[in-house]
mmCIF file of C-alpha atoms in Angstrom:
data_model
loop_
_atom_site.group_PDB
_atom_site.id
_atom_site.type_symbol
_atom_site.label_atom_id
_atom_site.label_comp_id
_atom_site.label_asym_id
_atom_site.label_seq_id
_atom_site.Cartn_x
_atom_site.Cartn_y
_atom_site.Cartn_z
ATOM 1 C CA MET A 1003 6.530 -23.407 -1.009
ATOM 2 C CA LYS A 1004 5.773 -23.675 -4.561
ATOM 3 C CA GLU A 1005 7.391 -21.403 -7.104
ATOM 4 C CA ASN A 1006 5.072 -18.883 -8.762
ATOM 5 C CA TYR A 1007 5.302 -15.872 -11.002
ATOM 6 C CA LEU A 1008 3.024 -13.317 -12.463
ATOM 7 C CA LYS A 1009 3.838 -10.819 -15.315
ATOM 8 C CA ILE A 1010 1.436 -7.913 -16.232
ATOM 9 C CA SER A 1011 1.733 -4.603 -17.897
ATOM 10 C CA PHE A 1012 -0.510 -1.579 -17.682
ATOM 11 C CA PRO A 1013 -0.403 2.077 -18.867
ATOM 12 C CA SER A 1014 1.302 4.616 -16.740
ATOM 13 C CA LEU A 1015 -1.989 6.059 -15.208
ATOM 14 C CA PRO A 1016 -2.161 7.145 -11.491
ATOM 15 C CA GLU A 1017 -5.125 4.960 -11.089
ATOM 16 C CA ASN A 1018 -2.986 1.903 -11.669
ATOM 17 C CA VAL A 1019 -0.722 2.564 -8.761
ATOM 18 C CA SER A 1020 -3.524 1.300 -6.360
ATOM 19 C CA LEU A 1021 -4.200 -1.612 -8.586
ATOM 20 C CA SER A 1022 -0.488 -2.660 -8.655
ATOM 21 C CA ARG A 1023 -0.563 -2.506 -4.741
ATOM 22 C CA VAL A 1024 -3.616 -4.849 -4.696
ATOM 23 C CA ILE A 1025 -2.052 -7.279 -7.042
ATOM 24 C CA VAL A 1026 1.372 -7.406 -5.360
ATOM 25 C CA ALA A 1027 -0.127 -7.683 -1.835
ATOM 26 C CA ALA A 1028 -2.484 -10.526 -2.905
ATOM 27 C CA PHE A 1029 0.578 -12.403 -4.633
ATOM 28 C CA ALA A 1030 2.865 -11.816 -1.602
ATOM 29 C CA ALA A 1031 0.262 -13.235 0.809
ATOM 30 C CA GLN A 1032 1.215 -16.655 -0.592
ATOM 31 C CA LEU A 1033 4.356 -16.340 1.566
ATOM 32 C CA ASP A 1034 4.290 -16.139 5.500
ATOM 33 C CA PHE A 1035 4.425 -12.453 5.675
ATOM 34 C CA THR A 1036 3.098 -10.521 8.741
ATOM 35 C CA LEU A 1037 0.397 -7.823 8.142
ATOM 36 C CA ASN A 1038 3.219 -5.233 8.808
ATOM 37 C CA GLU A 1039 5.523 -6.730 6.273
ATOM 38 C CA LEU A 1040 2.562 -6.766 3.671
ATOM 39 C CA GLU A 1041 2.113 -3.030 4.474
ATOM 40 C CA GLU A 1042 5.711 -2.433 3.827
ATOM 41 C CA ILE A 1043 5.553 -4.294 0.479
ATOM 42 C CA ARG A 1044 2.430 -2.164 -0.442
ATOM 43 C CA VAL A 1045 4.275 1.033 0.296
ATOM 44 C CA ALA A 1046 7.466 -0.204 -1.658
ATOM 45 C CA THR A 1047 5.433 -1.205 -4.686
ATOM 46 C CA SER A 1048 3.378 2.191 -4.649
ATOM 47 C CA GLU A 1049 6.607 4.118 -4.597
ATOM 48 C CA ALA A 1050 8.230 2.219 -7.627
ATOM 49 C CA VAL A 1051 4.996 2.380 -9.758
ATOM 50 C CA SER A 1052 4.528 6.011 -8.821
ATOM 51 C CA ASN A 1053 8.041 6.796 -9.893
ATOM 52 C CA CYS A 1054 7.189 5.416 -13.322
ATOM 53 C CA VAL A 1055 4.115 7.566 -13.604
ATOM 54 C CA ILE A 1056 5.676 10.746 -12.258
ATOM 55 C CA HIS A 1057 9.247 10.503 -13.499
ATOM 56 C CA ALA A 1058 9.793 8.031 -16.280
ATOM 57 C CA TYR A 1059 6.733 9.087 -18.245
ATOM 58 C CA ARG A 1060 6.381 12.629 -17.239
ATOM 59 C CA GLU A 1061 6.123 14.009 -20.807
ATOM 60 C CA HIS A 1062 3.883 11.254 -22.406
ATOM 61 C CA SER A 1063 2.307 8.060 -21.076
ATOM 62 C CA GLY A 1064 3.966 4.644 -21.520
ATOM 63 C CA GLU A 1065 3.783 1.209 -20.418
ATOM 64 C CA ILE A 1066 4.958 -0.355 -16.901
ATOM 65 C CA GLN A 1067 5.782 -3.939 -16.593
ATOM 66 C CA LEU A 1068 5.389 -5.588 -13.337
ATOM 67 C CA GLU A 1069 7.005 -9.007 -12.733
ATOM 68 C CA LEU A 1070 6.403 -10.921 -9.452
ATOM 69 C CA LYS A 1071 8.155 -14.080 -8.622
ATOM 70 C CA ILE A 1072 8.170 -16.367 -5.518
ATOM 71 C CA GLU A 1073 11.391 -18.470 -5.452
ATOM 72 C CA ASN A 1074 12.908 -20.398 -2.402
ATOM 73 C CA GLY A 1075 10.414 -18.665 -0.252
ATOM 74 C CA THR A 1076 11.380 -15.158 -1.330
ATOM 75 C CA LEU A 1077 9.351 -12.595 -3.052
ATOM 76 C CA SER A 1078 10.868 -10.568 -5.892
ATOM 77 C CA ILE A 1079 9.146 -7.620 -7.467
ATOM 78 C CA LYS A 1080 10.508 -6.014 -10.610
ATOM 79 C CA VAL A 1081 9.033 -2.836 -11.888
ATOM 80 C CA SER A 1082 10.217 -1.694 -15.472
ATOM 81 C CA ASP A 1083 9.539 1.228 -17.643
ATOM 82 C CA GLU A 1084 10.792 2.414 -20.907
ATOM 83 C CA GLY A 1085 10.826 6.025 -20.007
ATOM 84 C CA CYS A 1086 13.393 8.752 -19.720
ATOM 85 C CA GLY A 1087 15.743 6.965 -17.183
ATOM 86 C CA ILE A 1088 17.478 8.525 -14.334
ATOM 87 C CA GLN A 1089 20.186 11.011 -15.201
ATOM 88 C CA ASP A 1090 22.047 10.803 -11.830
ATOM 89 C CA LEU A 1091 21.207 7.810 -9.838
ATOM 90 C CA ASP A 1092 23.241 8.831 -6.709
ATOM 91 C CA LEU A 1093 21.434 12.058 -6.645
ATOM 92 C CA ALA A 1094 18.178 10.425 -7.125
ATOM 93 C CA LYS A 1095 18.882 8.250 -4.065
ATOM 94 C CA THR A 1096 19.547 11.322 -1.794
ATOM 95 C CA PRO A 1097 16.801 11.630 0.868
ATOM 96 C CA ALA A 1098 14.381 14.570 0.211
ATOM 97 C CA TYR A 1099 15.664 15.054 -3.381
ATOM 98 C CA SER A 1100 13.033 15.190 -5.920
ATOM 99 C CA THR A 1101 12.617 16.799 -9.348
ATOM 100 C CA ALA A 1102 8.785 17.164 -9.071
ATOM 101 C CA PRO A 1103 6.945 19.708 -6.997
ATOM 102 C CA GLU A 1104 5.069 18.785 -3.784
ATOM 103 C CA ARG A 1105 7.184 15.688 -3.670
ATOM 104 C CA MET A 1106 9.067 14.503 -0.499
ATOM 105 C CA GLY A 1107 11.831 12.690 -2.245
ATOM 106 C CA LEU A 1108 11.255 9.552 -0.122
ATOM 107 C CA GLY A 1109 10.282 7.098 -2.661
ATOM 108 C CA LEU A 1110 13.694 5.352 -3.092
ATOM 109 C CA VAL A 1111 14.259 5.758 0.805
ATOM 110 C CA PHE A 1112 10.986 3.900 1.517
ATOM 111 C CA MET A 1113 11.745 1.091 -1.126
ATOM 112 C CA GLU A 1114 15.283 0.553 0.455
ATOM 113 C CA SER A 1115 13.871 0.679 3.908
ATOM 114 C CA PHE A 1116 10.944 -1.639 3.602
ATOM 115 C CA MET A 1117 12.484 -4.398 1.383
ATOM 116 C CA ASP A 1118 15.477 -6.588 2.116
ATOM 117 C CA GLU A 1119 17.238 -5.580 -1.156
ATOM 118 C CA MET A 1120 16.547 -2.902 -3.818
ATOM 119 C CA THR A 1121 18.520 -2.448 -6.972
ATOM 120 C CA ILE A 1122 17.942 0.109 -9.744
ATOM 121 C CA GLU A 1123 19.329 -0.111 -13.329
ATOM 122 C CA SER A 1124 18.710 2.872 -15.539
ATOM 123 C CA GLN A 1125 19.829 4.301 -18.836
ATOM 124 C CA PRO A 1126 18.953 7.729 -19.783
ATOM 125 C CA ASN A 1127 16.270 7.808 -22.467
ATOM 126 C CA GLN A 1128 16.068 3.973 -22.362
ATOM 127 C CA GLY A 1129 14.339 3.333 -19.247
ATOM 128 C CA THR A 1130 14.653 1.999 -15.591
ATOM 129 C CA GLN A 1131 14.231 -1.427 -13.910
ATOM 130 C CA VAL A 1132 13.706 -1.650 -10.096
ATOM 131 C CA LEU A 1133 14.156 -4.967 -8.464
ATOM 132 C CA MET A 1134 13.024 -5.498 -4.955
ATOM 133 C CA ILE A 1135 13.465 -8.565 -2.779
ATOM 134 C CA LYS A 1136 11.909 -9.533 0.553
ATOM 135 C CA LYS A 1137 11.722 -12.747 2.534
ATOM 136 C CA PRO A 1138 9.395 -13.110 5.519
ATOM 137 C CA GLU A 1139 11.023 -12.647 8.711
ATOM 138 C CA ARG A 1140 9.377 -15.660 10.265
ATOM 139 C CA SER A 1141 10.816 -18.000 7.787
ATOM 140 C CA LYS A 1142 14.343 -16.201 8.199
ATOM 141 C CA ASN A 1143 14.019 -16.901 11.996
ATOM 142 C CA SER A 1144 13.259 -20.658 11.299
ATOM 143 C CA ASN A 1145 16.339 -20.933 8.843
ATOM 144 C CA GLY A 1146 13.854 -21.242 5.977
ATOM 145 C CA ASP A 1147 11.986 -24.149 7.429
ATOM 146 C CA GLN A 1148 8.474 -23.892 6.691
ATOM 147 C CA PRO A 1149 5.801 -25.233 9.204
ATOM 148 C CA MET B 999 -10.599 8.240 -0.952
ATOM 149 C CA ASN B 1000 -13.455 10.194 0.702
ATOM 150 C CA LEU B 1001 -12.638 13.457 2.409
ATOM 151 C CA SER B 1002 -14.866 15.028 5.106
ATOM 152 C CA LEU B 1003 -14.108 18.613 5.898
ATOM 153 C CA GLU B 1004 -15.563 20.198 8.980
ATOM 154 C CA ARG B 1005 -14.779 23.756 9.949
ATOM 155 C CA ASN B 1006 -15.121 25.283 13.428
ATOM 156 C CA GLY B 1007 -13.793 28.748 13.596
ATOM 157 C CA ARG B 1008 -10.122 28.808 13.103
ATOM 158 C CA VAL B 1009 -10.042 24.854 13.054
ATOM 159 C CA LEU B 1010 -10.455 22.800 9.854
ATOM 160 C CA THR B 1011 -10.738 19.027 10.713
ATOM 161 C CA VAL B 1012 -10.147 16.722 7.580
ATOM 162 C CA GLN B 1013 -11.272 13.096 8.007
ATOM 163 C CA ILE B 1014 -9.380 11.024 5.323
ATOM 164 C CA ALA B 1015 -11.146 7.736 4.518
ATOM 165 C CA GLY B 1016 -9.473 5.237 2.106
ATOM 166 C CA GLU B 1017 -6.173 5.631 0.327
ATOM 167 C CA LEU B 1018 -3.950 8.781 -0.001
ATOM 168 C CA ASP B 1019 -1.461 8.285 -2.809
ATOM 169 C CA LEU B 1020 -0.606 9.668 -6.458
ATOM 170 C CA SER B 1021 -4.142 9.276 -7.592
ATOM 171 C CA THR B 1022 -6.004 10.742 -4.813
ATOM 172 C CA SER B 1023 -3.508 13.459 -3.424
ATOM 173 C CA PRO B 1024 -4.693 16.018 -6.166
ATOM 174 C CA THR B 1025 -8.283 15.958 -4.799
ATOM 175 C CA PHE B 1026 -6.847 16.117 -1.235
ATOM 176 C CA ARG B 1027 -4.784 19.163 -2.208
ATOM 177 C CA ASN B 1028 -7.518 20.851 -4.107
ATOM 178 C CA ARG B 1029 -10.280 20.337 -1.592
ATOM 179 C CA ILE B 1030 -8.417 21.797 1.302
ATOM 180 C CA GLU B 1031 -6.771 24.635 -0.602
ATOM 181 C CA ALA B 1032 -10.244 25.618 -1.719
ATOM 182 C CA GLU B 1033 -11.486 25.638 1.899
ATOM 183 C CA LEU B 1034 -8.268 27.636 2.994
ATOM 184 C CA GLY B 1035 -8.922 30.070 0.252
ATOM 185 C CA GLN B 1036 -12.531 30.612 1.046
ATOM 186 C CA ASN B 1037 -11.731 30.887 4.926
ATOM 187 C CA GLN B 1038 -8.772 33.058 5.599
ATOM 188 C CA GLU B 1039 -9.235 32.613 9.343
ATOM 189 C CA ILE B 1040 -8.487 29.064 9.575
ATOM 190 C CA GLN B 1041 -5.046 28.590 11.354
ATOM 191 C CA HIS B 1042 -5.240 25.072 12.449
ATOM 192 C CA LEU B 1043 -5.679 21.791 10.222
ATOM 193 C CA ILE B 1044 -6.391 18.606 12.004
ATOM 194 C CA PHE B 1045 -6.026 15.500 10.141
ATOM 195 C CA ASP B 1046 -8.170 12.463 11.330
ATOM 196 C CA PHE B 1047 -6.610 9.186 10.086
ATOM 197 C CA LYS B 1048 -9.105 6.951 11.724
ATOM 198 C CA GLU B 1049 -10.482 5.542 8.306
ATOM 199 C CA THR B 1050 -7.223 6.005 6.353
ATOM 200 C CA SER B 1051 -6.084 2.598 4.990
ATOM 201 C CA PHE B 1052 -2.918 3.614 3.064
ATOM 202 C CA ILE B 1053 -0.379 6.495 2.574
ATOM 203 C CA ASP B 1054 2.800 6.514 0.536
ATOM 204 C CA SER B 1055 5.307 9.316 -0.069
ATOM 205 C CA SER B 1056 2.698 11.019 -2.494
ATOM 206 C CA GLY B 1057 0.335 11.302 0.324
ATOM 207 C CA LEU B 1058 2.836 12.512 2.688
ATOM 208 C CA GLY B 1059 3.960 15.086 0.134
ATOM 209 C CA ALA B 1060 0.295 16.189 -0.090
ATOM 210 C CA ILE B 1061 0.224 16.566 3.711
ATOM 211 C CA LEU B 1062 3.476 18.523 3.838
ATOM 212 C CA GLY B 1063 2.105 20.850 1.048
ATOM 213 C CA ARG B 1064 -0.840 21.699 3.146
ATOM 214 C CA TYR B 1065 1.446 22.462 6.048
ATOM 215 C CA LYS B 1066 3.323 24.976 3.904
ATOM 216 C CA SER B 1067 0.081 26.486 3.013
ATOM 217 C CA ILE B 1068 -1.032 26.828 6.663
ATOM 218 C CA ALA B 1069 2.331 27.902 7.796
ATOM 219 C CA GLN B 1070 2.272 31.011 5.533
ATOM 220 C CA ARG B 1071 -0.657 32.196 7.926
ATOM 221 C CA ASN B 1072 1.297 31.271 11.013
ATOM 222 C CA GLY B 1073 -0.895 28.199 11.528
ATOM 223 C CA LYS B 1074 -0.188 24.642 12.396
ATOM 224 C CA ILE B 1075 -1.161 20.976 11.547
ATOM 225 C CA SER B 1076 -2.023 18.119 13.846
ATOM 226 C CA ALA B 1077 -2.964 14.551 13.568
ATOM 227 C CA VAL B 1078 -5.279 12.234 15.431
ATOM 228 C CA ASN B 1079 -6.227 8.493 15.361
ATOM 229 C CA VAL B 1080 -2.918 7.656 13.727
ATOM 230 C CA PRO B 1081 -2.540 3.858 13.296
ATOM 231 C CA PRO B 1082 0.879 2.211 13.962
ATOM 232 C CA HIS B 1083 1.852 1.697 10.428
ATOM 233 C CA LEU B 1084 1.171 5.322 9.510
ATOM 234 C CA GLN B 1085 2.874 6.557 12.635
ATOM 235 C CA ARG B 1086 6.009 4.730 11.335
ATOM 236 C CA LEU B 1087 5.810 6.420 7.824
ATOM 237 C CA PHE B 1088 5.343 9.800 9.698
ATOM 238 C CA GLU B 1089 8.477 9.154 11.807
ATOM 239 C CA LEU B 1090 10.573 7.905 8.770
ATOM 240 C CA SER B 1091 9.466 10.895 6.593
ATOM 241 C CA GLY B 1092 10.373 13.620 9.194
ATOM 242 C CA LEU B 1093 6.701 14.831 9.026
ATOM 243 C CA LEU B 1094 6.388 14.775 12.760
ATOM 244 C CA LYS B 1095 8.775 17.666 12.994
ATOM 245 C CA VAL B 1096 5.864 19.876 11.827
ATOM 246 C CA MET B 1097 2.792 17.873 12.705
ATOM 247 C CA THR B 1098 1.854 16.969 16.117
ATOM 248 C CA ILE B 1099 0.024 13.852 16.951
ATOM 249 C CA HIS B 1100 -2.698 14.073 19.655
ATOM 250 C CA PRO B 1101 -4.555 11.311 21.617
ATOM 251 C CA SER B 1102 -7.953 12.445 20.483
ATOM 252 C CA LEU B 1103 -9.804 14.952 18.561
ATOM 253 C CA GLU B 1104 -10.844 16.697 21.643
ATOM 254 C CA GLU B 1105 -7.206 17.119 22.614
ATOM 255 C CA ALA B 1106 -6.143 18.371 19.303
ATOM 256 C CA GLN B 1107 -8.850 21.021 19.360
ATOM 257 C CA LYS B 1108 -7.663 22.511 22.673
#
């Protein structure tokens, strides 16, 4: 599998959440993901980008960076913003916790559940970076040997 | 997302076609709340997911919000035509504690 990458940035508009899902799914399809895994990637992406729109730039719009990479048969998705940051990361990871009304507080739970790895780096008033990594189950089972 | 609302007495059936996410959930909320406001007798919301291609936690939150509205009038919510990938999200989110999945629209309407 060839290595590949994509870097884009876009304003924190709700309409761009759907756009980011389409881009990530199309990029991820270069690897041997099942339809179910691609669906999981779409949900995780949606949650990460939605968090930028809802939380990071809740008082004013800003720019979201999306960086995708395929390396060693593994997909990595980095979603970055320069918004308000997360005040209490442990609290934010608590299931059903949310600072916004009519939110289930499940965004981070879904991102952790649906990806192999998920890490968050955040500084108050400086922004947040979410890195999510996933490898196709089929390539894990074949010890990385691609047909 | 396209919504199709059909009221039959105390039952409001909502067909959700397309994606229910951050961008579309306000429309979902506003359309259903307007219908509930105009028809106080509605006590059962049935969501038909046959044409639903995507839901994330924003969409799940919008569904839970409608449950809270209908629960205030001692009503309930049901789901029909739930594809496997959505069923998994419903299970993970805990939404199935308040939303019953029925095998068909006819069963849900009983």
